[in-house]
Amino acid sequence: MSSGTSQIWRRRSGTPLIRVCLIIFILVFIWIQMTFLSFAVSSPQHSELNDSNATILSMVPAVFHKFILSRAKNLSTITFANGSFSKFISTDVLNISEIKRNIAQYNLQQIVYNENIFEPLQNDSIVILVQIHDRITYLRHLIVSLAQASGISQTLLIFSHDYYEEEMNYLIRSIDFCKVIQIFYPYSIQTHPYEFPGNDPGDCPRNIKKDLALRKKCNNALYPDVYGHYREAKFTQTKHHWWWKANRVFSDLKITRNHTGLVVLLEEDHYVAEDFIHLLRLMERTYKESCKHCNIFSLGNYLKTYNYYADSKKVEISPWISNKHNMGMTLNRSTWMQIVNCAYHFCKYDDYNWDWSLQHVSQNCLKNKLHVMVARAPRVFHIGECGVHHKKKDCQAMAML
């Protein structure tokens, strides 16, 4: 009896162990299947991405790879080329008050990075003013193109932000090929998410009819645009930012408020040719001799095809047209003072596009309308496939490069 009981006990005691082993085997089998399935589904995509990254890096001199590659997320201290340093704090843990405080500090201090490395800004130096939002991938490629431009060391590079992010700040402060300064638009959607100029909860919905908006008594019910739509903060911010940054550079920044040279207006999804500064100098010399009524230069165009070899040394002169001559637009203080005197026309014009508003200023306010000297073969290219006005499946900058 005792022997039978012992055998039964051994069988019963072994049963849980067998069950546990069986469960482990099943779980391992499922895990292996899912791993292989995941690999089969994702590996072509990862392979394509790796190939794309490798292709990009192969196009860029090794010394500039630092502008393309993302930094390690656990970096806690940032050291700049001028010897200063800053503690890194992830934007994810910053609240709106902290972001506002940091922005105010940047705008107050007006630190010019690399100022002790490169020569002081001269009156005839070129200032490059870049308006940026949050598309860091495009910005990386713009910086690489700027780094390779002939004569870049003699310029001042200004980045005007409407979005605060430490990864982007770190990228910009790693620039070592010219003088650099950052300015921050203080009235952004990021810092005012629930109030004007952001989205107030009481704002009228975009497509609401005016009579219904009046009954609801939502904000700005009396003022739909010419198309019957109500204000959308994400679109109007670009125009507000454009006007603020220009005023900031020409009137407020200590380093530029008396500057009389050329200011090149770029955006984060632009890409410049190596000789864009050289061409700009030639255009500056030519307009003084041959086109004294020209008050705008344009380094880019939207032509799909052109003969670069035949047109590389040619320019055209015409009245400035907003949707043709807004890329790589360049002006000086004299032109800006004429524009700023028409502030009412710019700000009150019922359109959220800065370039269409500027077109309105030229046609309805300026004594001397805007005339442009534009490069036949562009030196500024638009590589942005996804942004405020463009939404495509493939948003990689590589597709355009």
Short mmCIF file of C-alpha atoms in Angstrom, two decimals:
data_model
loop_
_atom_site.label_atom_id
_atom_site.label_comp_id
_atom_site.label_asym_id
_atom_site.label_seq_id
_atom_site.Cartn_x
_atom_site.Cartn_y
_atom_site.Cartn_z
CA MET A 1 0.00 0.00 0.00
CA SER A 2 2.71 2.36 0.92
CA SER A 3 4.54 1.53 -2.30
CA GLY A 4 1.43 2.32 -4.42
CA THR A 5 0.86 5.51 -2.51
CA SER A 6 4.45 6.52 -3.12
CA GLN A 7 4.12 5.94 -6.88
CA ILE A 8 0.86 7.90 -7.01
CA TRP A 9 2.49 10.73 -5.07
CA ARG A 10 5.46 10.77 -7.46
CA ARG A 11 3.11 10.90 -10.46
CA ARG A 12 1.02 13.69 -8.88
CA SER A 13 4.05 15.69 -7.76
CA GLY A 14 5.56 15.44 -11.23
CA THR A 15 2.39 16.63 -12.97
CA PRO A 16 2.72 20.33 -12.04
CA LEU A 17 6.35 20.30 -13.17
CA ILE A 18 5.36 18.83 -16.53
CA ARG A 19 2.63 21.42 -16.89
CA VAL A 20 5.03 24.26 -16.09
CA CYS A 21 7.55 22.97 -18.62
CA LEU A 22 4.80 22.62 -21.22
CA ILE A 23 3.60 26.18 -20.62
CA ILE A 24 7.15 27.52 -20.87
CA PHE A 25 7.66 25.59 -24.10
CA ILE A 26 4.44 27.02 -25.58
CA LEU A 27 5.35 30.58 -24.54
CA VAL A 28 8.84 30.25 -25.99
CA PHE A 29 7.39 28.84 -29.21
CA ILE A 30 4.91 31.74 -29.49
CA TRP A 31 7.65 34.26 -28.76
CA ILE A 32 9.88 32.76 -31.46
CA GLN A 33 7.02 32.84 -33.98
CA MET A 34 6.17 36.44 -33.16
CA THR A 35 9.82 37.45 -33.32
CA PHE A 36 10.27 35.97 -36.77
CA LEU A 37 6.96 37.42 -37.93
CA SER A 38 7.91 40.86 -36.66
CA PHE A 39 11.30 40.56 -38.29
CA ALA A 40 9.76 39.49 -41.57
CA VAL A 41 7.36 42.44 -41.54
CA SER A 42 9.72 45.14 -40.34
CA SER A 43 13.10 44.17 -41.67
CA PRO A 44 12.55 45.55 -45.19
CA GLN A 45 11.48 48.87 -43.70
CA HIS A 46 14.46 48.98 -41.35
CA SER A 47 16.75 47.91 -44.15
CA GLU A 48 15.38 50.67 -46.36
CA LEU A 49 15.80 53.21 -43.56
CA ASN A 50 19.37 52.10 -42.87
CA ASP A 51 20.18 52.25 -46.57
CA SER A 52 18.70 55.75 -46.71
CA ASN A 53 20.76 56.89 -43.70
CA ALA A 54 23.90 55.36 -45.18
CA THR A 55 23.24 57.13 -48.47
CA ILE A 56 22.78 60.47 -46.72
CA LEU A 57 25.99 60.08 -44.73
CA SER A 58 27.89 59.10 -47.87
CA MET A 59 26.82 62.42 -49.42
CA VAL A 60 28.03 64.46 -46.45
CA PRO A 61 31.70 65.04 -45.53
CA ALA A 62 32.55 63.15 -42.34
CA VAL A 63 33.29 66.38 -40.47
CA PHE A 64 29.60 67.32 -40.81
CA HIS A 65 28.10 63.97 -39.75
CA LYS A 66 27.60 65.45 -36.28
CA PHE A 67 24.86 67.67 -37.71
CA ILE A 68 22.99 64.69 -39.21
CA LEU A 69 23.22 62.17 -36.37
CA SER A 70 21.04 62.51 -33.28
CA ARG A 71 22.85 62.79 -29.99
CA ALA A 72 22.59 60.42 -27.06
CA LYS A 73 19.49 61.10 -25.00
CA ASN A 74 21.28 60.69 -21.66
CA LEU A 75 23.62 63.65 -22.20
CA SER A 76 23.37 65.87 -19.15
CA THR A 77 25.76 68.73 -19.92
CA ILE A 78 26.26 70.69 -23.12
CA THR A 79 29.59 72.38 -23.84
CA PHE A 80 29.72 75.06 -26.52
CA ALA A 81 32.49 76.08 -28.90
CA ASN A 82 33.08 79.27 -26.92
CA GLY A 83 33.68 77.32 -23.71
CA SER A 84 30.33 77.99 -22.05
CA PHE A 85 28.08 75.15 -20.99
CA SER A 86 24.46 74.46 -20.17
CA LYS A 87 22.60 71.74 -18.33
CA PHE A 88 20.43 69.62 -20.58
CA ILE A 89 16.80 69.25 -19.55
CA SER A 90 14.43 67.25 -21.71
CA THR A 91 11.60 69.37 -23.09
CA ASP A 92 9.24 66.57 -22.07
CA VAL A 93 9.67 67.50 -18.40
CA LEU A 94 9.40 71.26 -18.91
CA ASN A 95 6.06 72.88 -18.23
CA ILE A 96 4.85 75.98 -20.04
CA SER A 97 6.10 78.31 -17.32
CA GLU A 98 9.60 76.86 -17.55
CA ILE A 99 9.62 77.12 -21.34
CA LYS A 100 8.50 80.76 -21.13
CA ARG A 101 11.22 81.46 -18.58
CA ASN A 102 13.90 79.87 -20.77
CA ILE A 103 12.68 81.77 -23.83
CA ALA A 104 12.75 85.07 -21.94
CA GLN A 105 16.29 84.30 -20.78
CA TYR A 106 17.51 83.58 -24.30
CA ASN A 107 15.92 86.75 -25.67
CA LEU A 108 17.34 88.85 -22.84
CA GLN A 109 20.91 87.53 -22.94
CA GLN A 110 21.28 87.61 -26.75
CA ILE A 111 24.30 85.29 -26.61
CA VAL A 112 26.26 85.15 -29.87
CA TYR A 113 27.97 81.77 -30.04
CA ASN A 114 31.44 81.63 -31.61
CA GLU A 115 31.73 85.42 -31.38
CA ASN A 116 35.27 85.09 -30.04
CA ILE A 117 36.30 82.80 -32.92
CA PHE A 118 35.14 84.76 -35.96
CA GLU A 119 35.53 88.42 -36.91
CA PRO A 120 32.95 90.94 -35.67
CA LEU A 121 29.87 91.60 -37.78
CA GLN A 122 30.53 94.33 -40.33
CA ASN A 123 27.94 96.62 -41.89
CA ASP A 124 28.33 94.84 -45.20
CA SER A 125 28.33 91.34 -43.66
CA ILE A 126 25.54 89.00 -44.70
CA VAL A 127 23.02 88.01 -42.05
CA ILE A 128 21.15 84.72 -42.56
CA LEU A 129 17.82 84.61 -40.73
CA VAL A 130 16.19 81.17 -40.49
CA GLN A 131 12.58 80.72 -39.33
CA ILE A 132 12.13 77.28 -37.76
CA HIS A 133 9.34 75.29 -36.14
CA ASP A 134 9.89 71.66 -35.09
CA ARG A 135 11.11 69.76 -38.17
CA ILE A 136 14.61 68.95 -36.98
CA THR A 137 15.38 66.46 -39.78
CA TYR A 138 15.04 69.16 -42.43
CA LEU A 139 16.98 71.59 -40.25
CA ARG A 140 19.91 69.18 -40.03
CA HIS A 141 20.23 69.16 -43.81
CA LEU A 142 19.95 72.93 -44.03
CA ILE A 143 22.80 73.28 -41.52
CA VAL A 144 24.96 70.82 -43.47
CA SER A 145 24.39 72.84 -46.64
CA LEU A 146 25.23 76.10 -44.85
CA ALA A 147 28.39 74.55 -43.41
CA GLN A 148 29.64 73.85 -46.93
CA ALA A 149 28.86 77.30 -48.33
CA SER A 150 31.81 79.39 -49.46
CA GLY A 151 32.23 82.49 -47.29
CA ILE A 152 29.92 81.22 -44.51
CA SER A 153 32.47 82.04 -41.79
CA GLN A 154 31.96 85.77 -42.39
CA THR A 155 28.19 85.66 -41.83
CA LEU A 156 25.92 85.84 -38.81
CA LEU A 157 23.43 82.98 -38.62
CA ILE A 158 20.21 83.73 -36.70
CA PHE A 159 17.69 81.02 -35.86
CA SER A 160 14.21 82.26 -34.97
CA HIS A 161 12.16 79.62 -33.13
CA ASP A 162 8.45 79.28 -32.47
CA TYR A 163 8.94 75.91 -30.77
CA TYR A 164 11.24 75.25 -27.82
CA GLU A 165 13.06 71.91 -27.85
CA GLU A 166 16.42 71.11 -26.28
CA GLU A 167 17.43 68.64 -28.99
CA MET A 168 17.10 71.45 -31.53
CA ASN A 169 18.90 73.90 -29.25
CA TYR A 170 21.78 71.46 -28.88
CA LEU A 171 22.02 71.00 -32.64
CA ILE A 172 22.19 74.75 -33.26
CA ARG A 173 24.71 75.36 -30.49
CA SER A 174 26.95 72.69 -31.99
CA ILE A 175 27.46 74.86 -35.10
CA ASP A 176 31.11 75.85 -35.30
CA PHE A 177 31.48 77.36 -38.78
CA CYS A 178 30.17 80.91 -38.12
CA LYS A 179 28.66 83.21 -35.51
CA VAL A 180 25.26 82.00 -34.29
CA ILE A 181 22.44 83.48 -32.24
CA GLN A 182 19.01 82.12 -31.30
CA ILE A 183 15.86 84.18 -30.85
CA PHE A 184 12.50 82.84 -29.67
CA TYR A 185 9.08 84.05 -30.75
CA PRO A 186 7.42 84.59 -27.35
CA TYR A 187 3.77 84.32 -28.46
CA SER A 188 3.74 80.80 -29.88
CA ILE A 189 1.05 78.13 -29.72
CA GLN A 190 3.42 76.08 -27.57
CA THR A 191 3.53 78.76 -24.87
CA HIS A 192 -0.10 79.87 -25.31
CA PRO A 193 -1.99 76.63 -26.03
CA TYR A 194 -5.33 77.74 -24.53
CA GLU A 195 -5.34 81.49 -25.19
CA PHE A 196 -4.70 83.93 -28.03
CA PRO A 197 -2.61 83.73 -30.17
CA GLY A 198 -3.05 80.00 -29.56
CA ASN A 199 -6.39 78.20 -29.48
CA ASP A 200 -8.78 79.70 -26.95
CA PRO A 201 -11.55 77.26 -25.90
CA GLY A 202 -14.03 80.00 -26.76
CA ASP A 203 -12.81 80.46 -30.34
CA CYS A 204 -15.26 79.90 -33.16
CA PRO A 205 -14.74 76.61 -35.02
CA ARG A 206 -13.22 77.07 -38.47
CA ASN A 207 -16.26 76.07 -40.52
CA ILE A 208 -19.10 77.37 -38.37
CA LYS A 209 -21.56 79.66 -40.17
CA LYS A 210 -21.52 83.29 -39.08
CA ASP A 211 -25.16 83.36 -37.94
CA LEU A 212 -24.60 80.31 -35.74
CA ALA A 213 -21.33 81.79 -34.43
CA LEU A 214 -23.21 84.95 -33.44
CA ARG A 215 -25.83 82.91 -31.59
CA LYS A 216 -23.13 80.94 -29.78
CA LYS A 217 -21.26 84.19 -29.01
CA CYS A 218 -17.92 82.51 -29.63
CA ASN A 219 -14.79 84.63 -29.89
CA ASN A 220 -14.36 86.68 -33.08
CA ALA A 221 -17.87 85.67 -34.25
CA LEU A 222 -18.10 88.98 -36.10
CA TYR A 223 -14.92 88.39 -38.07
CA PRO A 224 -14.78 85.37 -40.36
CA ASP A 225 -12.28 85.68 -43.19
CA VAL A 226 -13.16 86.46 -46.80
CA TYR A 227 -13.87 82.76 -47.36
CA GLY A 228 -16.26 82.53 -44.41
CA HIS A 229 -13.80 80.65 -42.19
CA TYR A 230 -12.66 81.50 -38.69
CA ARG A 231 -9.09 81.86 -37.51
CA GLU A 232 -6.86 78.79 -37.09
CA ALA A 233 -3.88 79.40 -34.83
CA LYS A 234 -1.58 76.84 -36.47
CA PHE A 235 -1.79 78.78 -39.74
CA THR A 236 -1.72 82.34 -38.46
CA GLN A 237 1.33 81.66 -36.27
CA THR A 238 3.64 81.57 -39.31
CA LYS A 239 2.68 85.10 -40.36
CA HIS A 240 2.89 86.43 -36.79
CA HIS A 241 6.30 84.82 -36.35
CA TRP A 242 7.60 86.19 -39.66
CA TRP A 243 6.67 89.76 -38.74
CA TRP A 244 8.04 89.45 -35.21
CA LYS A 245 11.41 87.99 -36.25
CA ALA A 246 12.04 90.71 -38.87
CA ASN A 247 11.24 93.46 -36.37
CA ARG A 248 13.38 91.73 -33.77
CA VAL A 249 16.42 91.57 -36.05
CA PHE A 250 16.17 95.03 -37.59
CA SER A 251 15.13 96.91 -34.45
CA ASP A 252 15.92 95.05 -31.22
CA LEU A 253 18.94 92.74 -31.43
CA LYS A 254 22.05 94.57 -30.27
CA ILE A 255 24.24 92.90 -32.87
CA THR A 256 21.98 93.78 -35.84
CA ARG A 257 19.91 96.84 -34.97
CA ASN A 258 22.37 99.13 -36.78
CA HIS A 259 23.33 96.66 -39.50
CA THR A 260 22.74 97.94 -43.04
CA GLY A 261 23.84 94.92 -45.07
CA LEU A 262 21.84 92.11 -46.66
CA VAL A 263 19.56 89.81 -44.66
CA VAL A 264 18.73 86.45 -46.26
CA LEU A 265 15.41 84.91 -45.18
CA LEU A 266 15.41 81.11 -45.06
CA GLU A 267 13.20 78.42 -43.54
CA GLU A 268 14.01 75.11 -41.86
CA ASP A 269 13.18 73.05 -44.95
CA HIS A 270 15.45 74.95 -47.33
CA TYR A 271 18.80 73.81 -48.70
CA VAL A 272 21.47 76.16 -50.05
CA ALA A 273 24.02 75.79 -52.84
CA GLU A 274 27.70 76.12 -52.06
CA ASP A 275 28.03 79.39 -54.00
CA PHE A 276 24.87 81.15 -52.77
CA ILE A 277 26.85 83.83 -50.91
CA HIS A 278 29.10 84.42 -53.92
CA LEU A 279 26.07 84.87 -56.18
CA LEU A 280 24.45 87.19 -53.65
CA ARG A 281 27.53 89.43 -53.72
CA LEU A 282 27.41 89.51 -57.52
CA MET A 283 23.72 90.44 -57.42
CA GLU A 284 24.44 93.18 -54.89
CA ARG A 285 27.11 94.65 -57.14
CA THR A 286 24.97 94.34 -60.28
CA TYR A 287 21.84 96.00 -58.88
CA LYS A 288 23.80 99.09 -57.86
CA GLU A 289 25.01 99.44 -61.44
CA SER A 290 22.11 98.14 -63.53
CA CYS A 291 18.90 97.92 -61.48
CA LYS A 292 18.66 100.69 -58.93
CA HIS A 293 14.91 100.19 -58.57
CA CYS A 294 15.44 96.55 -57.44
CA ASN A 295 14.84 96.26 -53.70
CA ILE A 296 14.56 92.47 -53.25
CA PHE A 297 16.82 89.59 -54.27
CA SER A 298 15.52 86.04 -54.62
CA LEU A 299 17.86 83.04 -54.58
CA GLY A 300 15.22 80.39 -55.23
CA ASN A 301 12.40 79.64 -57.61
CA TYR A 302 9.74 76.99 -58.11
CA LEU A 303 10.58 75.93 -61.66
CA LYS A 304 10.49 72.17 -62.08
CA THR A 305 13.07 72.17 -64.87
CA TYR A 306 15.87 74.52 -65.84
CA ASN A 307 19.27 74.41 -67.53
CA TYR A 308 21.58 74.91 -64.59
CA TYR A 309 24.72 75.14 -66.70
CA ALA A 310 23.26 77.70 -69.09
CA ASP A 311 21.45 79.75 -66.41
CA SER A 312 23.95 79.66 -63.54
CA LYS A 313 25.27 83.16 -64.34
CA LYS A 314 21.94 84.75 -65.23
CA VAL A 315 19.36 86.75 -63.29
CA GLU A 316 15.93 88.11 -64.17
CA ILE A 317 14.31 91.35 -63.10
CA SER A 318 10.57 91.66 -62.56
CA PRO A 319 7.92 92.94 -60.15
CA TRP A 320 8.02 90.86 -56.97
CA ILE A 321 5.34 88.13 -57.01
CA SER A 322 4.66 86.39 -53.72
CA ASN A 323 4.33 82.80 -54.89
CA LYS A 324 7.33 83.02 -57.22
CA HIS A 325 9.92 85.05 -55.35
CA ASN A 326 9.49 84.19 -51.66
CA MET A 327 12.27 81.57 -51.39
CA GLY A 328 15.70 82.78 -50.32
CA MET A 329 14.31 86.30 -50.28
CA THR A 330 16.95 88.89 -49.40
CA LEU A 331 16.54 92.53 -48.40
CA ASN A 332 18.37 95.30 -46.57
CA ARG A 333 17.39 97.84 -43.93
CA SER A 334 16.28 100.43 -46.45
CA THR A 335 13.71 98.06 -47.95
CA TRP A 336 12.60 96.85 -44.53
CA MET A 337 11.95 100.40 -43.29
CA GLN A 338 9.61 100.94 -46.23
CA ILE A 339 7.79 97.70 -45.40
CA VAL A 340 7.52 98.33 -41.67
CA ASN A 341 5.98 101.74 -42.33
CA CYS A 342 3.13 99.77 -43.92
CA ALA A 343 2.58 97.62 -40.82
CA TYR A 344 -1.15 98.35 -40.76
CA HIS A 345 -1.59 97.00 -44.29
CA PHE A 346 0.46 93.89 -43.52
CA CYS A 347 -1.26 93.02 -40.26
CA LYS A 348 -4.82 93.87 -41.31
CA TYR A 349 -4.69 92.07 -44.63
CA ASP A 350 -7.09 89.12 -44.38
CA ASP A 351 -4.69 86.30 -45.21
CA TYR A 352 -2.51 84.12 -42.98
CA ASN A 353 0.36 83.91 -45.51
CA TRP A 354 3.17 86.40 -44.89
CA ASP A 355 4.10 86.50 -48.57
CA TRP A 356 0.57 87.29 -49.76
CA SER A 357 0.37 89.97 -47.08
CA LEU A 358 3.65 91.41 -48.34
CA GLN A 359 2.27 91.36 -51.88
CA HIS A 360 -0.67 93.43 -50.61
CA VAL A 361 1.76 95.89 -49.01
CA SER A 362 3.69 96.25 -52.26
CA GLN A 363 0.58 96.90 -54.33
CA ASN A 364 -1.34 99.11 -51.93
CA CYS A 365 1.08 100.93 -49.67
CA LEU A 366 4.67 101.17 -50.90
CA LYS A 367 5.61 104.25 -52.89
CA ASN A 368 8.22 102.17 -54.72
CA LYS A 369 6.72 98.75 -55.31
CA LEU A 370 8.85 95.68 -54.73
CA HIS A 371 11.01 94.70 -57.69
CA VAL A 372 13.10 91.56 -57.56
CA MET A 373 16.35 90.37 -59.05
CA VAL A 374 15.99 86.59 -59.11
CA ALA A 375 18.54 83.90 -59.90
CA ARG A 376 17.61 81.95 -63.04
CA ALA A 377 19.41 78.90 -61.64
CA PRO A 378 18.33 78.63 -57.97
CA ARG A 379 20.78 78.64 -55.07
CA VAL A 380 18.10 77.92 -52.48
CA PHE A 381 16.00 74.76 -52.77
CA HIS A 382 12.84 73.65 -51.01
CA ILE A 383 13.21 70.09 -49.65
CA GLY A 384 10.21 70.07 -47.33
CA GLU A 385 7.56 67.56 -48.36
CA CYS A 386 5.52 67.79 -45.15
CA GLY A 387 4.58 70.94 -43.30
CA VAL A 388 1.79 73.48 -42.87
CA HIS A 389 0.73 73.35 -46.52
CA HIS A 390 2.06 69.95 -47.60
CA LYS A 391 1.15 66.45 -46.41
CA LYS A 392 2.68 63.51 -48.24
CA LYS A 393 3.25 59.86 -47.43
CA ASP A 394 7.03 60.16 -47.70
CA CYS A 395 8.21 62.98 -45.45
CA GLN A 396 11.90 62.10 -45.53
CA ALA A 397 14.23 64.86 -46.66
CA MET A 398 16.20 62.22 -48.54
CA ALA A 399 13.39 61.94 -51.08
CA MET A 400 14.08 65.49 -52.24
CA LEU A 401 17.85 65.50 -51.74
#
